[in-house]
mmCIF file with all atom_site columns, C-alpha atoms in Angstrom:
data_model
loop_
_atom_site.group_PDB
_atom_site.id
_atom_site.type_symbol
_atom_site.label_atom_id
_atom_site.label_alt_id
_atom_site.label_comp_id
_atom_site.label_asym_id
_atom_site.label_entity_id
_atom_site.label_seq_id
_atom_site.pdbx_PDB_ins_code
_atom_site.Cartn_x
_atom_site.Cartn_y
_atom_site.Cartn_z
_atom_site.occupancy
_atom_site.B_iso_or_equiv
_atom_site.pdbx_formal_charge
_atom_site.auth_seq_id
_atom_site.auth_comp_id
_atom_site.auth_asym_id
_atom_site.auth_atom_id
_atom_site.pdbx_PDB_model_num
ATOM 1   C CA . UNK P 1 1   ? 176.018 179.098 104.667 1.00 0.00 ? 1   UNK P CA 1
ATOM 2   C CA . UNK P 1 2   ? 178.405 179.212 107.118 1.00 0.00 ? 2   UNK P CA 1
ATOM 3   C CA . UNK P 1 3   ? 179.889 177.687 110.261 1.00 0.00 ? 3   UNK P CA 1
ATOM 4   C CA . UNK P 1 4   ? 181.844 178.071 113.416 1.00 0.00 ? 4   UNK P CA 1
ATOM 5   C CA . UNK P 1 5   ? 184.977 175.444 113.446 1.00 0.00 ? 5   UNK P CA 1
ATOM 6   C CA . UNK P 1 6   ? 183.404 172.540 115.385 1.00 0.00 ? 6   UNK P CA 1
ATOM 7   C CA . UNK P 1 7   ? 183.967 169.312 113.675 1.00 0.00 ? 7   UNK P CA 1
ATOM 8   C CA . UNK P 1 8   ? 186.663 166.708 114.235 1.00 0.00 ? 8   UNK P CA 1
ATOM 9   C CA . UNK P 1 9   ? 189.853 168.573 114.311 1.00 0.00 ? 9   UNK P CA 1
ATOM 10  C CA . UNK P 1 10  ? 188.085 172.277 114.707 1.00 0.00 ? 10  UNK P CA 1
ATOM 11  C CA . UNK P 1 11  ? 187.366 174.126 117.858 1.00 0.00 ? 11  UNK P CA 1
ATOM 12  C CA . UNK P 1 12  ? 185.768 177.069 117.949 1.00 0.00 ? 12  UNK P CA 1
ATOM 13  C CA . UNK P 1 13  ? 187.931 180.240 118.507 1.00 0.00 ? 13  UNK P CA 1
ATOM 14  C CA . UNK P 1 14  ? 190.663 178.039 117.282 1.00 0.00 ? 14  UNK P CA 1
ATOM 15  C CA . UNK P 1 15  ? 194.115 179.748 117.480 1.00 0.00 ? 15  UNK P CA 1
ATOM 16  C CA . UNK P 1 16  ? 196.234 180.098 114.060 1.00 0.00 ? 16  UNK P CA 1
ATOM 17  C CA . UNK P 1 17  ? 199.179 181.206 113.485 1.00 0.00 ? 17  UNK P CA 1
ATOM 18  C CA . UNK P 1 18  ? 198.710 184.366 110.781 1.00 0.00 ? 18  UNK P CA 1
ATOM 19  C CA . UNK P 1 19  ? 201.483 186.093 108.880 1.00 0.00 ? 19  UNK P CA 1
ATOM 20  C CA . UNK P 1 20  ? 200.579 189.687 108.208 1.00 0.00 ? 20  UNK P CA 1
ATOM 21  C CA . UNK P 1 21  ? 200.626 191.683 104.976 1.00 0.00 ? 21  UNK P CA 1
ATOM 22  C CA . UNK P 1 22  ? 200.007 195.114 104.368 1.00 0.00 ? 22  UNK P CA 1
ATOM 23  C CA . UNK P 1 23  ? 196.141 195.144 104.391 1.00 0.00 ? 23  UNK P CA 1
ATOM 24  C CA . UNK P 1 24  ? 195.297 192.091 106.699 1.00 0.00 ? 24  UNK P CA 1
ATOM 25  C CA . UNK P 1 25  ? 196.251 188.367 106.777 1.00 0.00 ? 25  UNK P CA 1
ATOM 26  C CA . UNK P 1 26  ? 198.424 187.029 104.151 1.00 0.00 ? 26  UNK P CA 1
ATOM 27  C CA . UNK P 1 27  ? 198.786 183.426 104.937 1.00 0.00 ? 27  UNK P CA 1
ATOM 28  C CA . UNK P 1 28  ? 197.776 181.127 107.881 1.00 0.00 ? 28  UNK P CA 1
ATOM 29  C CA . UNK P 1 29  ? 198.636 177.733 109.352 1.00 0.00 ? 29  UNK P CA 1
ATOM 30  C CA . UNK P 1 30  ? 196.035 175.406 110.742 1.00 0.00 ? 30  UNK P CA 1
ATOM 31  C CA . UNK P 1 31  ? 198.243 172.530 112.485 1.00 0.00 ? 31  UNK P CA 1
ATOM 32  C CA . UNK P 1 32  ? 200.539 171.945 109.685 1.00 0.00 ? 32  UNK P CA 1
ATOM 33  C CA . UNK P 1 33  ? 198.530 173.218 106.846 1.00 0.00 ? 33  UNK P CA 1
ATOM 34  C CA . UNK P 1 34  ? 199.691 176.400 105.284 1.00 0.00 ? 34  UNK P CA 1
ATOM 35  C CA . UNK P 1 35  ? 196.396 178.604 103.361 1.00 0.00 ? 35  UNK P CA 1
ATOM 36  C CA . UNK P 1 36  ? 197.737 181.409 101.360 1.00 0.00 ? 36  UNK P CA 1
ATOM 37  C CA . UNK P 1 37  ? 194.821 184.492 101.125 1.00 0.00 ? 37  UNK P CA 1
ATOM 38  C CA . UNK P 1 38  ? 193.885 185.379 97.521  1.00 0.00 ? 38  UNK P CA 1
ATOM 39  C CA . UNK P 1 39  ? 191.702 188.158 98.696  1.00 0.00 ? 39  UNK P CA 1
ATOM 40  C CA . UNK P 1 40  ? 190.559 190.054 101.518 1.00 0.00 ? 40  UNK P CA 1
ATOM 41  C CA . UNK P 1 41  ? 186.695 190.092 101.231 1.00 0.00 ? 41  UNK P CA 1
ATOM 42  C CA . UNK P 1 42  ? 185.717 192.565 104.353 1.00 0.00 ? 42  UNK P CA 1
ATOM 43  C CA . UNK P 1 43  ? 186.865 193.599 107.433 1.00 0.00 ? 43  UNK P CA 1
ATOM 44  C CA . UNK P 1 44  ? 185.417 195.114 111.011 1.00 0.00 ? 44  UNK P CA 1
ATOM 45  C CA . UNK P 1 45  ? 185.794 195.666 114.653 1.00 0.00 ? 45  UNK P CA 1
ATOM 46  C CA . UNK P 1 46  ? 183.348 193.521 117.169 1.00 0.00 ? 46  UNK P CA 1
ATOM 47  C CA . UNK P 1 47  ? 183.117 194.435 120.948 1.00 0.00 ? 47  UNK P CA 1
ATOM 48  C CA . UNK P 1 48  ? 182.719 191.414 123.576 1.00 0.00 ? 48  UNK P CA 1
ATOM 49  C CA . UNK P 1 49  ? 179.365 190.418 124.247 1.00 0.00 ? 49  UNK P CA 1
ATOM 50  C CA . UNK P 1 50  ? 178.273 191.635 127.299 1.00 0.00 ? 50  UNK P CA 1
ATOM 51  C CA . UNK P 1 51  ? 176.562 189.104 128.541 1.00 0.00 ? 51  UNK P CA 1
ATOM 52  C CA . UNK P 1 52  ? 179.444 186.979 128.876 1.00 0.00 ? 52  UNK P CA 1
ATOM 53  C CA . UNK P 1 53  ? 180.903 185.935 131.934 1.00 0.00 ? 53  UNK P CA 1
ATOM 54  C CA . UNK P 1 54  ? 183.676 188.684 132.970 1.00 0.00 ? 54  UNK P CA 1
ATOM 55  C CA . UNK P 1 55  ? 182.371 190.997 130.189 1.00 0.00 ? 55  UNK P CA 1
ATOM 56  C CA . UNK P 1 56  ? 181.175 193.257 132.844 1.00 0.00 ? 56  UNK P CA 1
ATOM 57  C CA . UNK P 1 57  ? 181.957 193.777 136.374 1.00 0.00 ? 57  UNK P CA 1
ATOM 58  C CA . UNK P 1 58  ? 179.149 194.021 139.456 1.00 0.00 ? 58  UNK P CA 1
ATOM 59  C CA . UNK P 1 59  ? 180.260 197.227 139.976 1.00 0.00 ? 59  UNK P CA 1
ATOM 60  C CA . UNK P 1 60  ? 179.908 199.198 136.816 1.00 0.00 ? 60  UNK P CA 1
ATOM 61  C CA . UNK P 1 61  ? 181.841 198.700 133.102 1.00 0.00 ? 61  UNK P CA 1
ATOM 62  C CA . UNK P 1 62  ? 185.399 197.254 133.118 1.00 0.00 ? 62  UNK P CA 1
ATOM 63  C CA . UNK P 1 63  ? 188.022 197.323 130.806 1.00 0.00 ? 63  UNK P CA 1
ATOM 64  C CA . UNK P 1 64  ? 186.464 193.509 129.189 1.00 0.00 ? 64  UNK P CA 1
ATOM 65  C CA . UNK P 1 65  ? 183.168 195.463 128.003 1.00 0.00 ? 65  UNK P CA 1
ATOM 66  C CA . UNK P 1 66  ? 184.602 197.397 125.845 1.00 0.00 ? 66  UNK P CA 1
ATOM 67  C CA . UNK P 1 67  ? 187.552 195.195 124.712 1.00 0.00 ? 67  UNK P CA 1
ATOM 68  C CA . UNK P 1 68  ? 187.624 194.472 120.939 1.00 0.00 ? 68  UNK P CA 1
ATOM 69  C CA . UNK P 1 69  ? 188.647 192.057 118.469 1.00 0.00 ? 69  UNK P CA 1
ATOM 70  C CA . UNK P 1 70  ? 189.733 193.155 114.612 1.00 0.00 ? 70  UNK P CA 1
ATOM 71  C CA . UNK P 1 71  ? 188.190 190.171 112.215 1.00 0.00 ? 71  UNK P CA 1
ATOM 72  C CA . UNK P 1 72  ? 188.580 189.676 108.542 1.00 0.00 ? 72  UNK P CA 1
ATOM 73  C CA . UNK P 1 73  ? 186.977 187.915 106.209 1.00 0.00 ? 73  UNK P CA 1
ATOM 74  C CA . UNK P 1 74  ? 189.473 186.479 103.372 1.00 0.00 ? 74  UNK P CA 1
ATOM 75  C CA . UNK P 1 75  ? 189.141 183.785 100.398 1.00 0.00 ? 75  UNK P CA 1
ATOM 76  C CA . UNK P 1 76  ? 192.205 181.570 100.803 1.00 0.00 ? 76  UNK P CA 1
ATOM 77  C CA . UNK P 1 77  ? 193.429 178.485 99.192  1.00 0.00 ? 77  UNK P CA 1
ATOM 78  C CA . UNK P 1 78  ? 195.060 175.758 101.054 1.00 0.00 ? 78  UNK P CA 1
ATOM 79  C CA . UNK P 1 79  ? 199.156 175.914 99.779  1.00 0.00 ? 79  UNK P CA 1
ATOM 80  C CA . UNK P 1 80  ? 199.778 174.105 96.573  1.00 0.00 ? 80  UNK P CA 1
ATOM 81  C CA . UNK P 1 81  ? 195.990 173.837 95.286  1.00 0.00 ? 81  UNK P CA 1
ATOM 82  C CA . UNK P 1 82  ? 194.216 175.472 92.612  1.00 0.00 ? 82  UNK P CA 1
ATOM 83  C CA . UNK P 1 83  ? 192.331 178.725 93.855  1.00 0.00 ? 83  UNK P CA 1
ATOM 84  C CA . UNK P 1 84  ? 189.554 178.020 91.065  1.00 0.00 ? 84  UNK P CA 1
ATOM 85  C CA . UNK P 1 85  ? 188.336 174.750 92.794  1.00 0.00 ? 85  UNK P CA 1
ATOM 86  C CA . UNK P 1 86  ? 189.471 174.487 96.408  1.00 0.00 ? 86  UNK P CA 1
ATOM 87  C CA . UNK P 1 87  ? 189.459 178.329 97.580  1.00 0.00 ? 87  UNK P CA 1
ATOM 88  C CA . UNK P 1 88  ? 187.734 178.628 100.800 1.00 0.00 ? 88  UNK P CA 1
ATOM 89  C CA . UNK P 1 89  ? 186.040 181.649 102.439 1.00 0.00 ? 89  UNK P CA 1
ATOM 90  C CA . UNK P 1 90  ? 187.312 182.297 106.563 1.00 0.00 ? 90  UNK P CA 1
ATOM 91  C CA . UNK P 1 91  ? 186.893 184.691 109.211 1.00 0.00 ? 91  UNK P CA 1
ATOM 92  C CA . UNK P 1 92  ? 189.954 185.488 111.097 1.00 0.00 ? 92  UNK P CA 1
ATOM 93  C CA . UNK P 1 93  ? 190.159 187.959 114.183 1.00 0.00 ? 93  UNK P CA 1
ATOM 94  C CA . UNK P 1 94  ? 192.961 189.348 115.864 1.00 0.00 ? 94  UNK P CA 1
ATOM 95  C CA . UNK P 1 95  ? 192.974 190.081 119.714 1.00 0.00 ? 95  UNK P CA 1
ATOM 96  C CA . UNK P 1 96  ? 195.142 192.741 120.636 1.00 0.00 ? 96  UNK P CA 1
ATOM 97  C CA . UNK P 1 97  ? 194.951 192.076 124.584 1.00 0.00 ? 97  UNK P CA 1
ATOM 98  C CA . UNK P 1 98  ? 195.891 188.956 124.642 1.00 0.00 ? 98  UNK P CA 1
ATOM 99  C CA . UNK P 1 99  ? 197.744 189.069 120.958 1.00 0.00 ? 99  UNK P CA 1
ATOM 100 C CA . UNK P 1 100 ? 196.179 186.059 119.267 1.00 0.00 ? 100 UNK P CA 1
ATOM 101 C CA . UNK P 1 101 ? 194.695 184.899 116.096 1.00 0.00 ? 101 UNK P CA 1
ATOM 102 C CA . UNK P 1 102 ? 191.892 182.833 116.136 1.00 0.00 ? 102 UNK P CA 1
ATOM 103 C CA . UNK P 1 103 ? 189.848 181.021 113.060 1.00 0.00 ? 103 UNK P CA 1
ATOM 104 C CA . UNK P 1 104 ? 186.445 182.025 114.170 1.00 0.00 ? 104 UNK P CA 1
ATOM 105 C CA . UNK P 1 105 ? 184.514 181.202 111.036 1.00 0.00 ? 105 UNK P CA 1
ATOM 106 C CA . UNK P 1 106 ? 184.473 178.630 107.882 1.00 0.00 ? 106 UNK P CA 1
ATOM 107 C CA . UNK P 1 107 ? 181.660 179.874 105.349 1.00 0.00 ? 107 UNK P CA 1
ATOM 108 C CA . UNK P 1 108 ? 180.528 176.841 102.549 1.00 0.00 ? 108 UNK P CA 1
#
């Protein structure tokens, strides 16, 4: 099962802050907690939805429709706990336009 950050203390697109390894996220910070990634699970490219507002112009495609994100899904472990019981599965995507990480995804 999984969710989009909603709950007390989540938004949805929420921005992190993401320190980058060779192959994708290595760590991220939600407010002041610090998750380390013990493995990247999958990674992919999503275009904007174009039915959203601004996705596409009246008059023909803009540059918004075809605007991407980079996501990836990693298992990470919130600093100083044991991966075994407390590892956690999240989707994080990158936005090169506007150069921001978001948390996009927690999956139970």
């Amino acid at each position: 099962m999984s969710r989009v950050p909603g709950g007390v203390g989540e938004r949805v697109g929420e921005e992190v802050q993401v320190e980058r390894g060779p192959l994708g996220p290595a760590q991220f910070w939600r407010g002041q907690s610090r998750y380390v990634v013990g493995e990247l699970l999958d990674s992919w490219v999503e275009t904007a939805p174009w039915w959203q507002p601004g996705a596409a112009g009246s008059g023909g495609a803009s540059a918004e429709l075809v605007a991407s994100r980079q996501v990836w899904r990693v298992e990470a472990v919130r600093a100083g706990r044991s991966r075994m019981s407390f590892a956690g599965v999240f989707d994080l995507s990158w936005q090169s336009a506007d150069n921001r990480w978001s948390l996009v995804r927690v999956h139970d």
